[in-house]
Coordinates of C-alpha atoms in Angstrom, one line a residue:
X19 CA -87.8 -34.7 126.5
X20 CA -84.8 -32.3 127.0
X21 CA -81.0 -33.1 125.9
X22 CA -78.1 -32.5 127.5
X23 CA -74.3 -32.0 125.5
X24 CA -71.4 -31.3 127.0
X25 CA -67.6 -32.1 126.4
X26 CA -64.7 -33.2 128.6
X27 CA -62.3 -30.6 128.6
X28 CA -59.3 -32.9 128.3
X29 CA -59.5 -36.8 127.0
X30 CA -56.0 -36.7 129.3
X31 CA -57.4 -38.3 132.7
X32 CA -54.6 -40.5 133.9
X33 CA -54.0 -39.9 137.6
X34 CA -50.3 -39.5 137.4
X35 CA -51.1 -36.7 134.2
X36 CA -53.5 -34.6 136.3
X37 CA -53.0 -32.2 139.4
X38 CA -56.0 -32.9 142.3
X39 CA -58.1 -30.0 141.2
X40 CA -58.7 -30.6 137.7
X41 CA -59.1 -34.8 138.3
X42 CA -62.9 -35.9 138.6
X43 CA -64.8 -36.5 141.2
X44 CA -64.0 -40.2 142.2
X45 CA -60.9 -40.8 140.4
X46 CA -58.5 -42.9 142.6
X47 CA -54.9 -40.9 143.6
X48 CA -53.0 -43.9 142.5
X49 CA -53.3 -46.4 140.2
X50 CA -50.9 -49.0 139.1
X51 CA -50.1 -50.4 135.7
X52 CA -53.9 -49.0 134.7
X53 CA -54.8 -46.3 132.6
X54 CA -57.5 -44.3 133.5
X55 CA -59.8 -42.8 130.8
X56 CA -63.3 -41.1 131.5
X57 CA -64.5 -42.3 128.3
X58 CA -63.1 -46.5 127.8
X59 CA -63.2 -46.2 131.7
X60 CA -60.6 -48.3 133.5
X61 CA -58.1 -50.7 131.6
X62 CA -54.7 -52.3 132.5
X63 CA -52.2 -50.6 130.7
X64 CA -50.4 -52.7 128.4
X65 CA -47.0 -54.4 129.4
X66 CA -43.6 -54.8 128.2
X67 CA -42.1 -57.7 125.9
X68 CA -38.1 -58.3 126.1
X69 CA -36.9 -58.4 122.7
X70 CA -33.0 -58.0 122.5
X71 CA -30.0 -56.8 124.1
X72 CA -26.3 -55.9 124.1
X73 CA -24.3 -57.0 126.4
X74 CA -21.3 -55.1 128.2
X75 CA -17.9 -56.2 129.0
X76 CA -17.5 -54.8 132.3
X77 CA -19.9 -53.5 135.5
X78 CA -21.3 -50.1 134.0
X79 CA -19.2 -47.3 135.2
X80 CA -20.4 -43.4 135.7
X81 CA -18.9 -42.6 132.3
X82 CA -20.9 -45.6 130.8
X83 CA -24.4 -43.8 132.3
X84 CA -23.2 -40.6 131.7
X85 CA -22.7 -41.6 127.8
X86 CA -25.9 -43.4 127.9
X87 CA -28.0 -40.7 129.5
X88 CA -26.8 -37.9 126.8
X89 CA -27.1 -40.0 123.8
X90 CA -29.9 -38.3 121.1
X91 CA -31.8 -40.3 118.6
X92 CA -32.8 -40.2 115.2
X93 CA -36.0 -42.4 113.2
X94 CA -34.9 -42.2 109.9
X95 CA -36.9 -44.7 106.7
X96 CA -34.5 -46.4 104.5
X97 CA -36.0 -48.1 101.7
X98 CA -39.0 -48.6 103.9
X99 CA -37.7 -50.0 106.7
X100 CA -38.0 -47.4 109.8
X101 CA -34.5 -47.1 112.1
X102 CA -33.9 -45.5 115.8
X103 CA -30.2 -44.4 115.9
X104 CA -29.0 -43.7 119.0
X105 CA -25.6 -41.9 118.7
X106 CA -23.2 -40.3 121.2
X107 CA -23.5 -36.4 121.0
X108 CA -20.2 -35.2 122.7
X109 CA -17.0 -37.2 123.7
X110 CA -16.6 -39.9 126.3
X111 CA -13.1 -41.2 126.0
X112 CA -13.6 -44.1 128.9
X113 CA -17.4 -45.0 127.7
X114 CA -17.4 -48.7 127.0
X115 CA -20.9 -48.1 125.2
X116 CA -21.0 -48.5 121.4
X117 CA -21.0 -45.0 120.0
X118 CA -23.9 -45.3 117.5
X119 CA -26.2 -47.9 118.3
X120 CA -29.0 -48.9 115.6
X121 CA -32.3 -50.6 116.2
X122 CA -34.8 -51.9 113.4
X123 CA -38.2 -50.7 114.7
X124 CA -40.0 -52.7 113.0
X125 CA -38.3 -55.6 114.4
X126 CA -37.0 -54.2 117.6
X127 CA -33.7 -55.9 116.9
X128 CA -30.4 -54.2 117.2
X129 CA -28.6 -53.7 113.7
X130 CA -24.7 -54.8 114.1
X131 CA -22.6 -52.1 113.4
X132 CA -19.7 -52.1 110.9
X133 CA -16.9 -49.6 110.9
X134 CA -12.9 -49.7 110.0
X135 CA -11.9 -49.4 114.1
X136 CA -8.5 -47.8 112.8
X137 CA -9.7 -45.7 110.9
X138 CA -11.5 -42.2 111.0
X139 CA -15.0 -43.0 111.0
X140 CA -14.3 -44.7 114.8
X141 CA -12.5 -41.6 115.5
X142 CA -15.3 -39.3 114.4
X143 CA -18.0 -41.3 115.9
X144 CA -16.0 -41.3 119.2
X145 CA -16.1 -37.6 119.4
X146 CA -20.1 -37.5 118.8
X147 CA -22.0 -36.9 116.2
X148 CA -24.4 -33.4 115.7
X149 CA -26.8 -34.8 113.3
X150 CA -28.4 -37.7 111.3
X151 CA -30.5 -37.8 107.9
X152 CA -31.2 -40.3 105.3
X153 CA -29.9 -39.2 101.4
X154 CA -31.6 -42.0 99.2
X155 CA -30.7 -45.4 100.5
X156 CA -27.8 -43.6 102.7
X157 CA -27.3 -42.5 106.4
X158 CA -25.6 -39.2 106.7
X159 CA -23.3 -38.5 110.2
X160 CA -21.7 -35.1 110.4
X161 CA -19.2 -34.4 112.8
X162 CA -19.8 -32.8 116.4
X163 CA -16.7 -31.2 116.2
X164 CA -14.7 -31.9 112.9
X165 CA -15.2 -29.1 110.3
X166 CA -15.6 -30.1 106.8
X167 CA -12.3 -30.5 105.0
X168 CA -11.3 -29.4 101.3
X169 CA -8.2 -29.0 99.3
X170 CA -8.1 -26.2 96.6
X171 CA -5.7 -26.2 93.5
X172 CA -4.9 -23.8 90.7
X173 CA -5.8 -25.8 87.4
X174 CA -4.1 -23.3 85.9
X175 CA -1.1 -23.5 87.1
X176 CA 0.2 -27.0 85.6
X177 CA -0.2 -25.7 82.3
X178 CA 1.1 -21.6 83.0
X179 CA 3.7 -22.8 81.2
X180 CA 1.8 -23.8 77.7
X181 CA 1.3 -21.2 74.9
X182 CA 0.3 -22.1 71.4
X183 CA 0.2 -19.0 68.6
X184 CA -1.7 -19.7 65.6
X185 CA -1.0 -18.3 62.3
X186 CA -4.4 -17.8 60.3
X187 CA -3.5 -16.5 57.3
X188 CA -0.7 -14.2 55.7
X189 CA -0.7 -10.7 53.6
X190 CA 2.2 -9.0 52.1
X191 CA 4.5 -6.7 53.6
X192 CA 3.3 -7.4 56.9
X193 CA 5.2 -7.5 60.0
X194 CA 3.9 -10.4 62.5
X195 CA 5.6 -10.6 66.0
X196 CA 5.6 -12.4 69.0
X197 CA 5.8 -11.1 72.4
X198 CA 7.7 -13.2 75.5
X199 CA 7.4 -11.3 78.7
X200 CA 9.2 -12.8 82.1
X201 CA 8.8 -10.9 84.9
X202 CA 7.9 -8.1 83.5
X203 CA 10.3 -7.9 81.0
X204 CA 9.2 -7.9 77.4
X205 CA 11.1 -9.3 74.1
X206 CA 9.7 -9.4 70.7
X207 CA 10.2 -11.6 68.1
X208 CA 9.4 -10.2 64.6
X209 CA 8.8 -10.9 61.1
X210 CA 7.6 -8.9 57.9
X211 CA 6.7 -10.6 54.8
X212 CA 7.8 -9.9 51.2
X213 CA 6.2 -7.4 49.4
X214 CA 3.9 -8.5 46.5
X215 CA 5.6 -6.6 44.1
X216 CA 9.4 -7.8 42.6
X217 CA 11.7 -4.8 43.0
X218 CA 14.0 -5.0 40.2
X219 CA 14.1 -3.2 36.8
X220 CA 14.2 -4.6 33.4
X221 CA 17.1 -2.3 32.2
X222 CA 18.5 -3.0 28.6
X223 CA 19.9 0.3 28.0
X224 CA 23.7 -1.3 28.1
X225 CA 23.1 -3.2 25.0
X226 CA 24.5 -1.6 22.1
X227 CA 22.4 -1.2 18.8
X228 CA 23.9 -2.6 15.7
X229 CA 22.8 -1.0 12.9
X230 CA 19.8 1.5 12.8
X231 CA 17.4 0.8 10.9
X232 CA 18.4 -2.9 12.0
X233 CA 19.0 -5.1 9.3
X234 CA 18.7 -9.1 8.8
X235 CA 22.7 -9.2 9.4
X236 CA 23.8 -11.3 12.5
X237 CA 25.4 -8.8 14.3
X238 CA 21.7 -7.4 14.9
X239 CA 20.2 -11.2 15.6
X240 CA 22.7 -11.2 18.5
X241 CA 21.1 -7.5 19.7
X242 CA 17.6 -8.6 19.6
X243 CA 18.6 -12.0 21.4
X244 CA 20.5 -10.1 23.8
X245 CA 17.1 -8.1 24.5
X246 CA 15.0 -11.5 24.7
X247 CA 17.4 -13.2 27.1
X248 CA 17.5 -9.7 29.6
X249 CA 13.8 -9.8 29.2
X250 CA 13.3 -13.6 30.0
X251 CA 15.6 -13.6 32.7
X252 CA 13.8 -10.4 34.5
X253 CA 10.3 -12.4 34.4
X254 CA 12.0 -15.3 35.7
X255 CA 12.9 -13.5 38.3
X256 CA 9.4 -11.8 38.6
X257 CA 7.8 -15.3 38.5
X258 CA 10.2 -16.6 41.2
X259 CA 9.8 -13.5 43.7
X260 CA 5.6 -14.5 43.4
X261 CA 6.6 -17.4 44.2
X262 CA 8.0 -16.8 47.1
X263 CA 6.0 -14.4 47.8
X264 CA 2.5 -17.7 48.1
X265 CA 4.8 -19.5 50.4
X266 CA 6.1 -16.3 52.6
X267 CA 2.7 -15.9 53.7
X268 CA 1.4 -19.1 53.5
X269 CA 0.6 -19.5 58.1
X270 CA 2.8 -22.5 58.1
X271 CA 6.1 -20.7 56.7
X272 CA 5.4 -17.9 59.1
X273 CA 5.4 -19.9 61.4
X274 CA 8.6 -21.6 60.6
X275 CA 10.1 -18.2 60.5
X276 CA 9.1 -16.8 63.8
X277 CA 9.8 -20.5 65.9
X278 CA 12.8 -20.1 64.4
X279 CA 13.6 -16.2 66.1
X280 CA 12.2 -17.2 69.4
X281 CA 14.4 -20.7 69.7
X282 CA 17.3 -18.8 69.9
X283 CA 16.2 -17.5 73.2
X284 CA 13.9 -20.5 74.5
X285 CA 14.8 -24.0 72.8
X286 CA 11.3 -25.5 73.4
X287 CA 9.5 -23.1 71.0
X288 CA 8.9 -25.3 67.9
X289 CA 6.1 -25.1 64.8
X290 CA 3.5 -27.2 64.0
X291 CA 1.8 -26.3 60.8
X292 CA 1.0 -22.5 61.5
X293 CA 1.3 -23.2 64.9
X294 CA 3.9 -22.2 67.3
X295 CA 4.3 -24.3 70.2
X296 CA 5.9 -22.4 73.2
X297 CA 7.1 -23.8 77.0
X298 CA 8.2 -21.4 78.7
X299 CA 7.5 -19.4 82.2
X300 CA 5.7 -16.0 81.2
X301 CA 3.3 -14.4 79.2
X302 CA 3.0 -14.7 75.1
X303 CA 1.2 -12.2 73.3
X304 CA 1.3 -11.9 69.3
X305 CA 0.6 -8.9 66.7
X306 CA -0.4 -9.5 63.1
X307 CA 0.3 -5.7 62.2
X308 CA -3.7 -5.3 61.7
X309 CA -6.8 -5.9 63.7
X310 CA -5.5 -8.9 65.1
X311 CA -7.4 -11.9 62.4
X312 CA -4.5 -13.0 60.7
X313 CA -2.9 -14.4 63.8
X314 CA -4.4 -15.1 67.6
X315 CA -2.9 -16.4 71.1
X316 CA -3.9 -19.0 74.1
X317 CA -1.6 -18.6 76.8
X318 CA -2.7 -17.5 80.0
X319 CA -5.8 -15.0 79.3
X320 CA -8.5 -14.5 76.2
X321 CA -11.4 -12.8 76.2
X322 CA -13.8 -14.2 75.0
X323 CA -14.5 -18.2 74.1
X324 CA -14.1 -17.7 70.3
X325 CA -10.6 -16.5 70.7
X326 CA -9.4 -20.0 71.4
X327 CA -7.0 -22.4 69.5
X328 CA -7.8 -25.1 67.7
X329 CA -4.8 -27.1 68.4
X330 CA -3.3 -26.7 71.9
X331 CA -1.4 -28.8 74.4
X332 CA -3.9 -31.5 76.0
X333 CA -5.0 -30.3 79.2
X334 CA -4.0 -26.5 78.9
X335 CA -6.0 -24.4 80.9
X336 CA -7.0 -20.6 79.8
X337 CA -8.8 -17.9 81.8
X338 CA -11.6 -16.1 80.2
X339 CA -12.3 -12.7 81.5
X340 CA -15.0 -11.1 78.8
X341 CA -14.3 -7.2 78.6
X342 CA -18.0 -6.6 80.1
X343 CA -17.8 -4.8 82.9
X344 CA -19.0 -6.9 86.0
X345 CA -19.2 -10.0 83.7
X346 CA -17.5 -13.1 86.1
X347 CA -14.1 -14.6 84.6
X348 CA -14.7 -18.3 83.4
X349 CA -12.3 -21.2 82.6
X350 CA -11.8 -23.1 79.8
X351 CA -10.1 -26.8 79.3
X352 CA -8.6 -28.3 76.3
X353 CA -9.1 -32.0 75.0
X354 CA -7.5 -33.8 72.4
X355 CA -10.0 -35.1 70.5
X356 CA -8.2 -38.3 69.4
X357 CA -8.4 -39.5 72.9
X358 CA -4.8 -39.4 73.5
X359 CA -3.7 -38.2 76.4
X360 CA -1.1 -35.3 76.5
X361 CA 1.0 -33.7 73.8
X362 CA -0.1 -31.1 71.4
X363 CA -2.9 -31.7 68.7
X364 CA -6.2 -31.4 68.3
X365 CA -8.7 -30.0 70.5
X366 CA -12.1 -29.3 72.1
X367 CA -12.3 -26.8 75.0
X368 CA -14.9 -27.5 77.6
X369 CA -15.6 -25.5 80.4
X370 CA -13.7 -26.3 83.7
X371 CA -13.0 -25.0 87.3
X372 CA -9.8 -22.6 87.4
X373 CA -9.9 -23.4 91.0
X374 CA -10.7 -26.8 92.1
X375 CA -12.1 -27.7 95.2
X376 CA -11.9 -31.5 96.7
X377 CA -13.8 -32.4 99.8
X378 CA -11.4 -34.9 101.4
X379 CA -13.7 -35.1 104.5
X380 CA -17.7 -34.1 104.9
X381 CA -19.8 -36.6 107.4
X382 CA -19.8 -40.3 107.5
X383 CA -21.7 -42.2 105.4
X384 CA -23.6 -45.5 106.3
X385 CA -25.7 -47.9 104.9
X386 CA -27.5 -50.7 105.5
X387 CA -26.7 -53.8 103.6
X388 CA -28.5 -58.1 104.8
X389 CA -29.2 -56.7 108.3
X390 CA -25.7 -54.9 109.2
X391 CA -25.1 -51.3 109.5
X392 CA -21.9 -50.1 107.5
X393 CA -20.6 -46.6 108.5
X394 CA -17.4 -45.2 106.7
X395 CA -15.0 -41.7 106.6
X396 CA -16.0 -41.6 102.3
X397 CA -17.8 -43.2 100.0
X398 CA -15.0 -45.1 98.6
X399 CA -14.4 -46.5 101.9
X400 CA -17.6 -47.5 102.4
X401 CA -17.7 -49.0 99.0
X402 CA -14.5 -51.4 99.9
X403 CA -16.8 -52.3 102.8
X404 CA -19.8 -53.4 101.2
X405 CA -18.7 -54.6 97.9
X406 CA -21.3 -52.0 96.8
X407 CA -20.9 -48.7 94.2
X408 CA -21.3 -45.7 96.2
X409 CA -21.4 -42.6 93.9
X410 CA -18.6 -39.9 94.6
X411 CA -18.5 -36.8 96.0
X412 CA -17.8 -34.9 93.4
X413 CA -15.3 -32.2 92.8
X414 CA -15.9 -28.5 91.8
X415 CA -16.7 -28.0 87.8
X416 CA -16.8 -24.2 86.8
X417 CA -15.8 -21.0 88.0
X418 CA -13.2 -19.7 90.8
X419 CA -13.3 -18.7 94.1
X420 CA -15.5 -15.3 92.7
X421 CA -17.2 -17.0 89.8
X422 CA -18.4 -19.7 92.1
X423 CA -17.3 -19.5 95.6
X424 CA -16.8 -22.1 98.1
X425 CA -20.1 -23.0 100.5
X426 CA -19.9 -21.6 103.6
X427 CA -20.2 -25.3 105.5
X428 CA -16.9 -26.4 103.6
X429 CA -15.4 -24.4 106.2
X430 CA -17.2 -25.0 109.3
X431 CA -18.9 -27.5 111.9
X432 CA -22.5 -29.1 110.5
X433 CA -24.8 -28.4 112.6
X434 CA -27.3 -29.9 111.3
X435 CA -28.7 -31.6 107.8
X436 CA -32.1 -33.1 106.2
X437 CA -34.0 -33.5 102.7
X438 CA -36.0 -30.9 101.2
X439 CA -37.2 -31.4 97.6
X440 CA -35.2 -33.5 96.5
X441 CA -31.9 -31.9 97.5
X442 CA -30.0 -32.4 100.7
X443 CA -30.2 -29.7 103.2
X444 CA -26.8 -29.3 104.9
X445 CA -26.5 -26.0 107.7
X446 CA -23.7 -24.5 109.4
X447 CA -24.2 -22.0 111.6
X448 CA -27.1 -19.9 110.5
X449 CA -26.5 -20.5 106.7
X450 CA -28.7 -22.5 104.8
X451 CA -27.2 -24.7 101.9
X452 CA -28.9 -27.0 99.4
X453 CA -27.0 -29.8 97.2
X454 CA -27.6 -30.0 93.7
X455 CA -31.4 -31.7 93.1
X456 CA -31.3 -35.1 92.5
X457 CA -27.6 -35.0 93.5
X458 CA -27.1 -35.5 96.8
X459 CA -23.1 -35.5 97.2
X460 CA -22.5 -32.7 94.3
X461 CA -22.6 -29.3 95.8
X462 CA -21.5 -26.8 92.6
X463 CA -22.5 -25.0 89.9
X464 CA -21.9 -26.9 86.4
X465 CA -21.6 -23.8 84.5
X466 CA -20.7 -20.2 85.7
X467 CA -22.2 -19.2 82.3
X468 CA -25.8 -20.2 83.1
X469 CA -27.9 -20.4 86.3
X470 CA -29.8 -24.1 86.0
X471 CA -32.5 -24.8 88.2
X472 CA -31.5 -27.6 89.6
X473 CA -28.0 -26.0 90.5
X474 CA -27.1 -25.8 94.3
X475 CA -28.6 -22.7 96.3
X476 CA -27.1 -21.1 99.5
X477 CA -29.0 -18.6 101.3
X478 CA -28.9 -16.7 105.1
X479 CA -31.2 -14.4 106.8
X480 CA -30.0 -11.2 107.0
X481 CA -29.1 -10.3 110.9
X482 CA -28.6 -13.8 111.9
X483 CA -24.6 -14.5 111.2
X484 CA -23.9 -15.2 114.6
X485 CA -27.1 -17.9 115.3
X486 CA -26.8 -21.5 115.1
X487 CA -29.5 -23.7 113.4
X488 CA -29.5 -27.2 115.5
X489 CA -32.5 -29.2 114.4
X490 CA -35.6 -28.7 112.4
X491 CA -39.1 -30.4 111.9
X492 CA -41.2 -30.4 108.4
X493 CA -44.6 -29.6 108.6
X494 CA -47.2 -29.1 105.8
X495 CA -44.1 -29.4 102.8
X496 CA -42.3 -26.4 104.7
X497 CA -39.0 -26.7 107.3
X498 CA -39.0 -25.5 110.2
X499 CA -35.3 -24.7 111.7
X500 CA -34.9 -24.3 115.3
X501 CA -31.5 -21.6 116.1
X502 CA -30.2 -20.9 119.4
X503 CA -31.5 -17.5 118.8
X504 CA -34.5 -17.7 116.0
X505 CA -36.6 -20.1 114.3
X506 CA -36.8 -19.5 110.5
X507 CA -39.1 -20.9 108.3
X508 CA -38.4 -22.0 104.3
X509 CA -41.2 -22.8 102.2
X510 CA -42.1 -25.8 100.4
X511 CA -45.1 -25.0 98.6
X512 CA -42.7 -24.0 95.1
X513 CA -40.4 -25.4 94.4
X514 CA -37.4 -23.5 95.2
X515 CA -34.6 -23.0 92.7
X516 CA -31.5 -20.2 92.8
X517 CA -33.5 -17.8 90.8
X518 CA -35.9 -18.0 93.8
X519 CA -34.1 -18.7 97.2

């Protein structure tokens, strides 16, 4: 008995998917509401079930289809639940059609949609949105044609005016100063210790002798008493002069005495112990007359971290720019550590950002809270609107605008955004950025001193500056992004950190 095999070259066999040649020998030209398949045969294809509407306030005008008919939508999973948004992608002014329109799949009910009407989010929504992705239990809408928006500050500059010298110790016969320059101008301020040694001399050669060899007579008591008192009185004034000499240069009393020179010039300068408090608009430098230990200076610029204070005004900020060539300049904070908020005392230094960023604007953020949809310009909007904590975006921690430059989207259009281990993947143009992992709203370095692996990671391909990345699939734990120009590829098999990009 002999056996056949064979295979169908496509399972695809409906009429209205085939062209005449390639359909089978008897298969009907038309067929309605039945599906034809050469291996379940013939079967009604299944119907339709009405399960919810929204209703319009008017007739449907050509704007209204026009809206409709360019709308784009997104499936996204929040805590389980899978959601179709269907969002406007470029601007109708005129549409009545809600601009973002969400649908619970599993369900196949629309989601109401809350939003302040007066406020930005309507605005933004109104304009179109480019993208959608899910961070955690929160719906991410950037912009179509909004760029992100950030405010930079110099930390530095509220407390330029702040300079503390500390006194560490004193020698003798040493001259310690303090430098003042305003623009450009330099004064000193200067102050040399006393000497260890007393400079008089014990002289009693103006006493007359009374008789030689003295005898027990009192005119020769009253010589050697004359000799006792001249001697007594010089090592009183030997023991006085070393004691001056401990106080002179004890910190604190050099202290006193240099505050003292420079308040004639600038009123605010004051001491604290052996410090010397200084407000005032320039640049304060000090000399101890040696290698620099015996006295030290926070005012604008140290070198390195152990050069600090440690007492300073609360909140002072200082530059560190090590003496390494190529090594990046870092910034350093002070904090009382009694709690207290401003005034001299006290301190810790922790590392800070010399220039802060603050994202005032980056998408909208939604979520989805007893079956309504919330959307919002910032998370503390959103937060008023559902009663619920909504963790910040957060601000920039370390570094400057070398030491830890400003991500390449804060300046741009997002084009588009998803998740990819663990971190959120936000694109603009044809650079790639990913948020901190775990983190999904805090895009900076915490330390410009060490590289962590979980810190953010930006990364381009070379020759594609002028491409835009506008959507992107994942397939197999890799993303693929689809450009206008390229496709690119970034790999999910290790887990990528900056050491790695």
């Amino acid at each position: 008995m002999s056996k056949v095999s064979d295979s169908y070259a496509s399972v695809i066999r409906g009429v209205s998917q085939q062209v005449p040649h390639d359909r089978l020998p008897g298969q009907h030209w038309e067929q309605d509401n039945y599906i034809s398949d050469p291996v379940r045969g013939l079967s009604r294809r299944h119907g339709s079930e009405f399960k919810d509407d929204q209703q319009l306030t008017r007739p449907p005008t050509q704007e209204d289809l026009d809206d409709g008919a360019d709308r784009s939508e997104q499936t996204l999973f929040v805590d389980g639940q899978e959601y179709g948004l269907f969002h406007r992608t470029k601007n109708y002014p005129d549409s009545r059609l809600a601009p973002l329109v969400v649908v619970h799949k599993d369900t196949s009910r629309f989601l109401p949609v809350r939003y302040p009407y007066d406020g930005p989010a309507a605005a933004i929504m109104g304009e179109g949105i480019s993208t959608i992705t899910a961070a955690g239990r929160y719906i991410l809408l950037a912009s179509a044609n909004r760029p992100v928006a950030h405010v930079t500050t110099d930390n530095t500059l509220a407390s330029s005016k702040q300079h503390a010298v500390w006194v560490r110790g004193g020698v003798n016969s040493r001259k310690f100063s303090i430098t003042i320059t305003i623009n450009g101008v330099a004064k000193d301020y200067s102050y040399t210790t006393l000497g260890s040694y007393y400079d008089g001399v014990l002289d009693t050669s103006d006493i007359p002798p009374y008789n030689d060899p003295p005898t027990n007579s009192d005119p020769n008591k009253l010589y050697t008493k004359q000799i006792n008192d001249r001697v007594n009185a010089y090592n009183t004034k030997v023991n006085q002069h070393l004691a001056a000499v401990a106080k002179d240069i004890s910190p604190g009393s050099i202290a006193e005495k240099l505050a003292a020179l420079v308040k004639v010039d600038h009123p605010t300068a004051v001491a604290d112990g052996p410090y010397v408090c200084i407000v005032v608009d320039g640049i304060v430098s000090a000399d101890d007359g040696g290698n620099g230990d015996l006295i030290r200076t926070v005012s604008r610029e140290i070198t390195a971290a152990e050069l600090v204070t440690s007492r300073h005004y609360d909140g002072k900020v200082v530059k560190v720019v090590p003496k390494q060539a190529n090594a990046l300049a870092y910034y350093l904070k002070a904090a009382r550590t009694d709690g207290v908020t401003g005034g001299f005392g006290e301190v810790v230094w922790r590392e800070t950002a010399g220039l802060g960023v603050s994202l005032s604007w980056v998408f909208l953020i939604g979520l989805i809270k007893d079956g309504i949809c919330y959307v919002a310009s910032s998370p503390k909007e959103l937060a008023t609107l559902t009663g619920t904590e909504v963790p910040p975006i957060e601000d920039s921690s370390c570094g400057d605008g070398d030491s830890s430059p400003i991500p390449e989207f804060m300046t741009r259009v997002i084009t588009h955004m998803r998740m990819f281990q663990d971190r959120l993947m936000i694109i603009a143009g044809s650079t790639v950025f990913l948020s901190k992992s775990g983190d999904y709203f805090n895009f900076f370095r915490k330390s410009v001193l060490a590289v962590a692996d979980d810190d953010p990671i930006e990364v381009f391909a070379q020759g594609t500056e002028d491409d835009v990345i506008t959507s992107g699939v994942q397939h197999d734990r890799n993303v693929i992004l689809c450009g206008k120009r390229y496709q690119y590829i970034v790999p999910g098999r290790e887990n990528m950190t900056p050491r790695n990009p």
